[in-house]
Structures are given as structure tokens and as C-alpha cells.
mmCIF file of C-alpha atoms in Angstrom:
data_model
loop_
_atom_site.group_PDB
_atom_site.id
_atom_site.type_symbol
_atom_site.label_atom_id
_atom_site.label_comp_id
_atom_site.label_asym_id
_atom_site.label_seq_id
_atom_site.Cartn_x
_atom_site.Cartn_y
_atom_site.Cartn_z
ATOM 1 C CA MET A 92 -1.703 -12.678 -12.390
ATOM 2 C CA GLU A 93 1.344 -14.502 -12.632
ATOM 3 C CA ARG A 94 3.818 -11.347 -13.007
ATOM 4 C CA PHE A 95 2.664 -10.295 -9.200
ATOM 5 C CA ILE A 96 2.847 -13.591 -7.753
ATOM 6 C CA ASP A 97 6.088 -12.972 -5.708
ATOM 7 C CA ALA A 98 5.130 -9.503 -4.626
ATOM 8 C CA THR A 99 1.715 -10.623 -3.393
ATOM 9 C CA ALA A 100 3.156 -13.964 -1.494
ATOM 10 C CA THR A 101 5.222 -11.198 0.194
ATOM 11 C CA PHE A 102 2.431 -8.978 1.149
ATOM 12 C CA ASP A 103 0.302 -11.819 2.293
ATOM 13 C CA HIS A 104 3.054 -13.216 4.590
ATOM 14 C CA ALA A 105 3.400 -9.668 5.941
ATOM 15 C CA ILE A 106 -0.269 -9.131 6.448
ATOM 16 C CA GLU A 107 -0.572 -12.949 8.327
ATOM 17 C CA ARG A 108 2.727 -11.947 10.548
ATOM 18 C CA SER A 109 0.840 -8.256 11.773
ATOM 19 C CA ARG A 110 -2.123 -10.407 12.883
ATOM 20 C CA GLN A 111 -0.096 -12.886 14.781
ATOM 21 C CA MET A 112 1.366 -9.813 16.360
ATOM 22 C CA ILE A 113 -2.042 -9.510 17.719
ATOM 23 C CA ALA A 114 -2.019 -12.738 18.936
ATOM 24 C CA LEU A 115 1.073 -12.122 20.710
ATOM 25 C CA PHE A 116 -0.411 -8.816 21.996
ATOM 26 C CA ASP A 117 -3.347 -11.587 23.732
ATOM 27 C CA ALA A 118 -0.386 -13.505 25.195
ATOM 28 C CA LEU A 119 1.483 -10.730 26.749
ATOM 29 C CA THR A 120 -2.065 -9.460 28.242
ATOM 30 C CA SER A 121 -2.888 -12.859 29.792
ATOM 31 C CA LEU A 122 0.571 -13.236 30.898
ATOM 32 C CA ARG A 123 0.985 -9.670 32.759
ATOM 33 C CA PRO A 124 -2.211 -7.906 32.769
ATOM 34 C CA GLY A 125 -2.128 -4.032 32.380
ATOM 35 C CA GLN A 126 1.321 -3.917 31.330
ATOM 36 C CA ALA A 127 1.470 -0.773 28.907
ATOM 37 C CA ALA A 128 4.656 -2.361 27.155
ATOM 38 C CA ASN A 129 1.698 -4.752 25.447
ATOM 39 C CA ASP A 130 0.460 -2.494 23.691
ATOM 40 C CA ASP A 131 3.838 -2.176 21.327
ATOM 41 C CA ALA A 132 2.445 -5.294 20.054
ATOM 42 C CA LEU A 133 -0.476 -3.760 18.419
ATOM 43 C CA ARG A 134 1.890 -0.951 17.586
ATOM 44 C CA SER A 135 4.297 -3.408 15.425
ATOM 45 C CA ALA A 136 1.401 -4.820 13.817
ATOM 46 C CA TYR A 137 0.055 -1.958 13.084
ATOM 47 C CA PHE A 138 3.372 -0.632 11.362
ATOM 48 C CA LEU A 139 3.895 -4.001 9.644
ATOM 49 C CA ALA A 140 0.844 -4.154 8.322
ATOM 50 C CA VAL A 141 0.896 -0.350 6.492
ATOM 51 C CA SER A 142 4.653 -0.747 5.679
ATOM 52 C CA SER A 143 3.809 -4.078 3.669
ATOM 53 C CA PHE A 144 1.350 -2.399 1.829
ATOM 54 C CA ASP A 145 3.806 0.523 0.855
ATOM 55 C CA PHE A 146 6.545 -2.158 -0.192
ATOM 56 C CA PHE A 147 3.580 -4.108 -2.073
ATOM 57 C CA ALA A 148 2.446 -1.096 -4.151
ATOM 58 C CA HIS A 149 6.260 0.145 -4.960
ATOM 59 C CA GLU A 150 6.390 -3.740 -6.015
ATOM 60 C CA LEU A 151 3.604 -3.584 -8.123
ATOM 61 C CA ALA A 152 4.699 -0.336 -9.890
ATOM 62 C CA ALA A 153 7.822 -1.366 -10.778
ATOM 63 C CA VAL A 154 6.518 -5.224 -12.154
ATOM 64 C CA GLU A 155 3.605 -3.315 -14.103
ATOM 65 C CA ALA A 156 6.260 -0.785 -15.666
ATOM 66 C CA LYS A 157 9.115 -3.475 -16.548
ATOM 67 C CA HIS A 158 5.468 -5.682 -17.898
ATOM 68 C CA ARG A 159 4.858 -2.633 -20.108
ATOM 69 C CA PHE A 160 8.112 -1.670 -21.238
ATOM 70 C CA MET A 161 8.616 -5.287 -22.578
ATOM 71 C CA ASN A 162 5.511 -5.490 -24.435
ATOM 72 C CA GLY A 163 4.883 -1.961 -25.797
ATOM 73 C CA LEU A 164 2.098 -1.287 -23.608
ATOM 74 C CA ARG A 165 0.885 2.041 -22.988
ATOM 75 C CA THR A 166 1.805 4.253 -19.805
ATOM 76 C CA LYS A 167 1.701 8.001 -18.785
ATOM 77 C CA ASN A 168 4.080 9.828 -16.956
ATOM 78 C CA ILE A 169 6.736 7.857 -16.593
ATOM 79 C CA HIS A 170 9.912 9.564 -18.111
ATOM 80 C CA LEU A 171 13.033 7.440 -18.674
ATOM 81 C CA PRO A 172 16.379 9.248 -19.155
ATOM 82 C CA MET A 173 17.759 9.188 -22.519
ATOM 83 C CA GLU A 174 20.738 7.414 -21.389
ATOM 84 C CA VAL A 175 18.199 4.127 -20.732
ATOM 85 C CA MET A 176 16.196 4.656 -24.174
ATOM 86 C CA THR A 177 19.249 4.563 -26.002
ATOM 87 C CA ILE A 178 20.934 1.340 -24.648
ATOM 88 C CA GLY A 179 20.785 -1.081 -27.557
ATOM 89 C CA ASP A 180 20.782 -4.383 -25.645
ATOM 90 C CA VAL A 181 16.687 -4.894 -24.815
ATOM 91 C CA GLU A 182 17.254 -6.923 -21.595
ATOM 92 C CA ALA A 183 19.648 -4.045 -20.239
ATOM 93 C CA ARG A 184 17.609 -1.644 -21.635
ATOM 94 C CA ILE A 185 14.317 -3.007 -19.719
ATOM 95 C CA ALA A 186 16.320 -3.649 -16.496
ATOM 96 C CA ALA A 187 17.610 -0.093 -16.752
ATOM 97 C CA ALA A 188 13.877 1.103 -17.291
ATOM 98 C CA GLU A 189 12.567 -0.790 -14.069
ATOM 99 C CA SER A 190 15.666 0.174 -12.085
ATOM 100 C CA HIS A 191 14.454 3.704 -12.809
ATOM 101 C CA VAL A 192 11.097 3.665 -12.031
ATOM 102 C CA ARG A 193 12.219 2.272 -8.793
ATOM 103 C CA GLN A 194 14.484 4.691 -7.687
ATOM 104 C CA THR A 195 12.014 7.455 -9.016
ATOM 105 C CA ASN A 196 9.325 6.123 -6.523
ATOM 106 C CA SER A 197 11.527 5.113 -3.919
ATOM 107 C CA TYR A 198 10.936 8.550 -1.764
ATOM 108 C CA ARG A 199 6.771 8.110 -2.230
ATOM 109 C CA ALA A 200 4.778 6.895 0.341
ATOM 110 C CA PHE A 201 1.651 5.155 -1.681
ATOM 111 C CA VAL A 202 -0.144 4.885 1.478
ATOM 112 C CA ASP A 203 -0.970 8.362 0.816
ATOM 113 C CA PRO A 204 -4.061 8.146 -1.284
ATOM 114 C CA GLY A 205 -3.166 11.006 -3.622
ATOM 115 C CA LYS A 206 0.300 9.231 -4.029
ATOM 116 C CA LEU A 207 -1.186 6.336 -4.960
ATOM 117 C CA ALA A 208 -3.820 7.492 -7.135
ATOM 118 C CA GLU A 209 -0.572 9.348 -8.745
ATOM 119 C CA MET A 210 0.944 5.863 -9.467
ATOM 120 C CA LEU A 211 -1.726 4.169 -10.227
ATOM 121 C CA SER A 212 -2.746 6.666 -12.968
ATOM 122 C CA CYS A 213 0.548 6.140 -14.843
ATOM 123 C CA TYR A 214 -0.964 2.435 -16.042
ATOM 124 C CA CYS A 215 -5.004 2.858 -15.624
ATOM 125 C CA THR A 216 -7.710 5.119 -16.041
ATOM 126 C CA ARG A 217 -9.391 6.618 -12.461
ATOM 127 C CA PRO A 218 -7.982 3.925 -10.403
ATOM 128 C CA TRP A 219 -9.600 5.400 -7.122
ATOM 129 C CA ASP A 220 -12.754 4.457 -9.209
ATOM 130 C CA LYS A 221 -11.944 0.702 -9.946
ATOM 131 C CA LEU A 222 -10.925 0.513 -5.747
ATOM 132 C CA GLU A 223 -14.027 1.434 -4.817
ATOM 133 C CA SER A 224 -16.154 -0.802 -7.037
ATOM 134 C CA LEU A 225 -13.685 -3.745 -6.136
ATOM 135 C CA ILE A 226 -13.858 -3.331 -2.653
ATOM 136 C CA ASN A 227 -17.323 -3.091 -2.483
ATOM 137 C CA SER A 228 -18.195 -5.482 -4.290
ATOM 138 C CA SER A 229 -17.522 -7.899 -1.741
ATOM 139 C CA VAL A 230 -19.786 -6.449 0.699
ATOM 140 C CA ALA A 231 -23.342 -6.200 1.487
ATOM 141 C CA ASP A 232 -25.190 -3.499 0.066
ATOM 142 C CA GLY A 233 -25.837 -1.492 3.379
ATOM 143 C CA GLU A 234 -22.033 -1.934 4.262
ATOM 144 C CA ARG A 235 -21.012 -0.145 0.992
ATOM 145 C CA ARG A 236 -18.521 3.112 1.334
ATOM 146 C CA PRO A 237 -18.048 6.073 -1.250
ATOM 147 C CA VAL A 238 -14.613 6.578 -2.322
ATOM 148 C CA GLU A 239 -14.194 9.608 -0.650
ATOM 149 C CA GLU A 240 -14.670 7.718 2.894
ATOM 150 C CA ILE A 241 -12.432 4.956 1.944
ATOM 151 C CA LYS A 242 -9.554 7.204 0.817
ATOM 152 C CA GLY A 243 -10.040 9.230 4.453
ATOM 153 C CA GLN A 244 -9.505 6.194 6.285
ATOM 154 C CA LEU A 245 -6.454 5.209 4.404
ATOM 155 C CA LYS A 246 -4.968 8.832 4.863
ATOM 156 C CA SER A 247 -5.604 8.529 8.828
ATOM 157 C CA VAL A 248 -4.096 4.906 8.885
ATOM 158 C CA TRP A 249 -0.894 6.614 7.213
ATOM 159 C CA LYS A 250 -0.986 9.687 9.866
ATOM 160 C CA ARG A 251 -1.048 7.244 12.790
ATOM 161 C CA ARG A 252 1.586 4.659 11.045
ATOM 162 C CA ASN A 253 3.992 8.321 11.036
ATOM 163 C CA GLN A 254 3.454 8.492 14.479
ATOM 164 C CA ILE A 255 4.236 5.351 15.136
ATOM 165 C CA ALA A 256 7.172 5.581 13.397
ATOM 166 C CA HIS A 257 8.316 8.637 13.318
ATOM 167 C CA GLU A 258 7.352 9.997 16.716
ATOM 168 C CA ALA A 259 7.695 6.895 18.691
ATOM 169 C CA ASP A 260 3.680 6.888 19.058
ATOM 170 C CA VAL A 261 4.386 9.705 21.820
ATOM 171 C CA ASN A 262 1.758 12.205 22.818
ATOM 172 C CA PRO A 263 3.438 15.638 23.168
ATOM 173 C CA ALA A 264 1.250 16.591 26.424
ATOM 174 C CA LEU A 265 2.648 15.630 30.046
ATOM 175 C CA ALA A 266 5.993 16.470 28.627
ATOM 176 C CA GLY A 267 6.267 13.337 26.164
ATOM 177 C CA VAL A 268 5.354 10.756 29.199
ATOM 178 C CA SER A 269 2.344 9.395 27.663
ATOM 179 C CA LEU A 270 1.852 7.616 24.160
ATOM 180 C CA TRP A 271 -1.163 8.030 22.228
ATOM 181 C CA PRO A 272 -3.823 4.946 22.929
ATOM 182 C CA ILE A 273 -3.885 1.741 20.507
ATOM 183 C CA ASP A 274 -6.540 -0.585 20.531
ATOM 184 C CA LYS A 275 -6.915 -4.073 19.702
ATOM 185 C CA VAL A 276 -9.975 -3.910 17.794
ATOM 186 C CA ASP A 277 -9.125 -0.761 15.681
ATOM 187 C CA THR A 278 -5.701 -2.520 15.390
ATOM 188 C CA GLU A 279 -7.672 -5.505 13.560
ATOM 189 C CA ILE A 280 -9.875 -3.296 11.299
ATOM 190 C CA THR A 281 -6.852 -1.469 10.034
ATOM 191 C CA ILE A 282 -5.309 -4.704 9.096
ATOM 192 C CA SER A 283 -8.229 -6.171 7.384
ATOM 193 C CA PHE A 284 -8.666 -2.581 5.618
ATOM 194 C CA ILE A 285 -5.260 -2.368 4.344
ATOM 195 C CA SER A 286 -5.825 -6.304 3.292
ATOM 196 C CA SER A 287 -8.972 -5.329 1.428
ATOM 197 C CA ILE A 288 -6.904 -2.746 -0.850
ATOM 198 C CA GLY A 289 -3.924 -4.645 -1.029
ATOM 199 C CA ARG A 290 -5.967 -7.668 -2.676
ATOM 200 C CA ASN A 291 -7.545 -5.487 -5.296
ATOM 201 C CA LEU A 292 -4.366 -3.260 -6.411
ATOM 202 C CA PRO A 293 -3.061 -5.785 -8.789
ATOM 203 C CA LYS A 294 -6.344 -6.130 -10.741
ATOM 204 C CA VAL A 295 -6.182 -2.153 -10.701
ATOM 205 C CA ILE A 296 -2.694 -1.503 -12.154
ATOM 206 C CA SER A 297 -2.890 -4.213 -14.574
ATOM 207 C CA GLU A 298 -6.039 -2.654 -16.233
ATOM 208 C CA PRO A 299 -5.299 -0.639 -19.762
ATOM 209 C CA LEU A 300 -4.722 2.687 -19.683
ATOM 210 C CA LEU A 301 -7.253 4.300 -21.611
ATOM 211 C CA ASP A 302 -8.302 8.245 -22.649
ATOM 212 C CA GLU A 303 -10.481 9.486 -20.350
ATOM 213 C CA ALA A 304 -12.928 9.956 -23.404
ATOM 214 C CA GLU A 305 -13.236 6.011 -23.956
#
């Protein structure tokens, strides 16, 4: 969808950069095998992929809100203050509404599956069911996963990202001398997983919001 082109391009670029960080890990390992600092390239790749997903979700929420405000399309649980609704100029009112949505969402981490569902539910019905269907549509029957398993993996990814971002990935054992181990294959799996959810978010958030009975 055209309205998501810029946000999608930014997300794709960040995912590609995270994969390049894995290539950097390979190069460092070849040059100086056994150096613990080599693993920091994997931590950077992990952090970049997950943070770019969070940014992407925030952008989609703001872009879709603006689109629906401009076209009189239904949303749910988006509350705009009276000072926004009473702005006379249409363009200024839409811009103020978009800014309010961005500010309201700014403290929310959409890598958290619960927060992601809460945001997507403003625009569509049963978002995780739609995500599960889209993710599983591109894999073989034997590799399809239930929604709770997908949500559980995303929650684990979010927790590990927080370890890296807020705790320097330090293992509290041994008085903080050691870091939590990080693995190349696991990092690659995480990036592919984040990418698979991200590329389906525009399809989900653009779905019309229906009554639960429909």
C-alpha cells in the first residue's frame, strides 16, 4: 500500500543492516577468533532488528490513523482531545490528530505482543488471528505454528532486546563479569522472525474494523 511505502523502506533497510552486522561478526571471527568482543556485532544486529520493528509499528499506527482521519474511516479506542477536534482548518486538524497519536504511543513498546495487539485493535478486528494466518500462509503445513507460539517467541525476543538495551546483556552471576551468551544462528532466526511479522503488519493494520459479530 502506497501510504506505507516510506515506513516499509526504512524497516527493510534496517533489517538489511542487521544482516550486514552478522557478516561483520563473521569477518571479525575470521580475523581474531575467540575474541569475546566479536559477539557484540551479533548483539548490535539483534538490537537493530528488534528496535526497527518497534519503530515500524509506531510509524504504521501514525500513518494509518492519519489515513482514516482524512477519509472518515472507522477506528476504535483512539481518543482525541477537544482542542484537536475543534481546530477549524482541516489539514491542521489532521496534522494535530496524527501528532497526538504519535505522542500517545511514544512510550509503548510494540514488540510486546500484548501492546502490539492493543495498537492493531484500534484499526482491525482480531489482529493476531490475521497475523497468524498470514505468517503461516508462506510456510509448509508441517511448519505452521499456533498463534500462542508466535506470540511467545515475540515476547522472548522483546525480553532479550531489553537485556541488551537496558542491562548491557550482563549475566548477574559472577558479579557481572560475564555476558549472556549470544549465538549467530539464533540471531539469524530472530531477524527472519521479526522480518516475517513486520512485512505482514501493513496488511493487518489496513483491514477494515468490523463489529465482533461480523
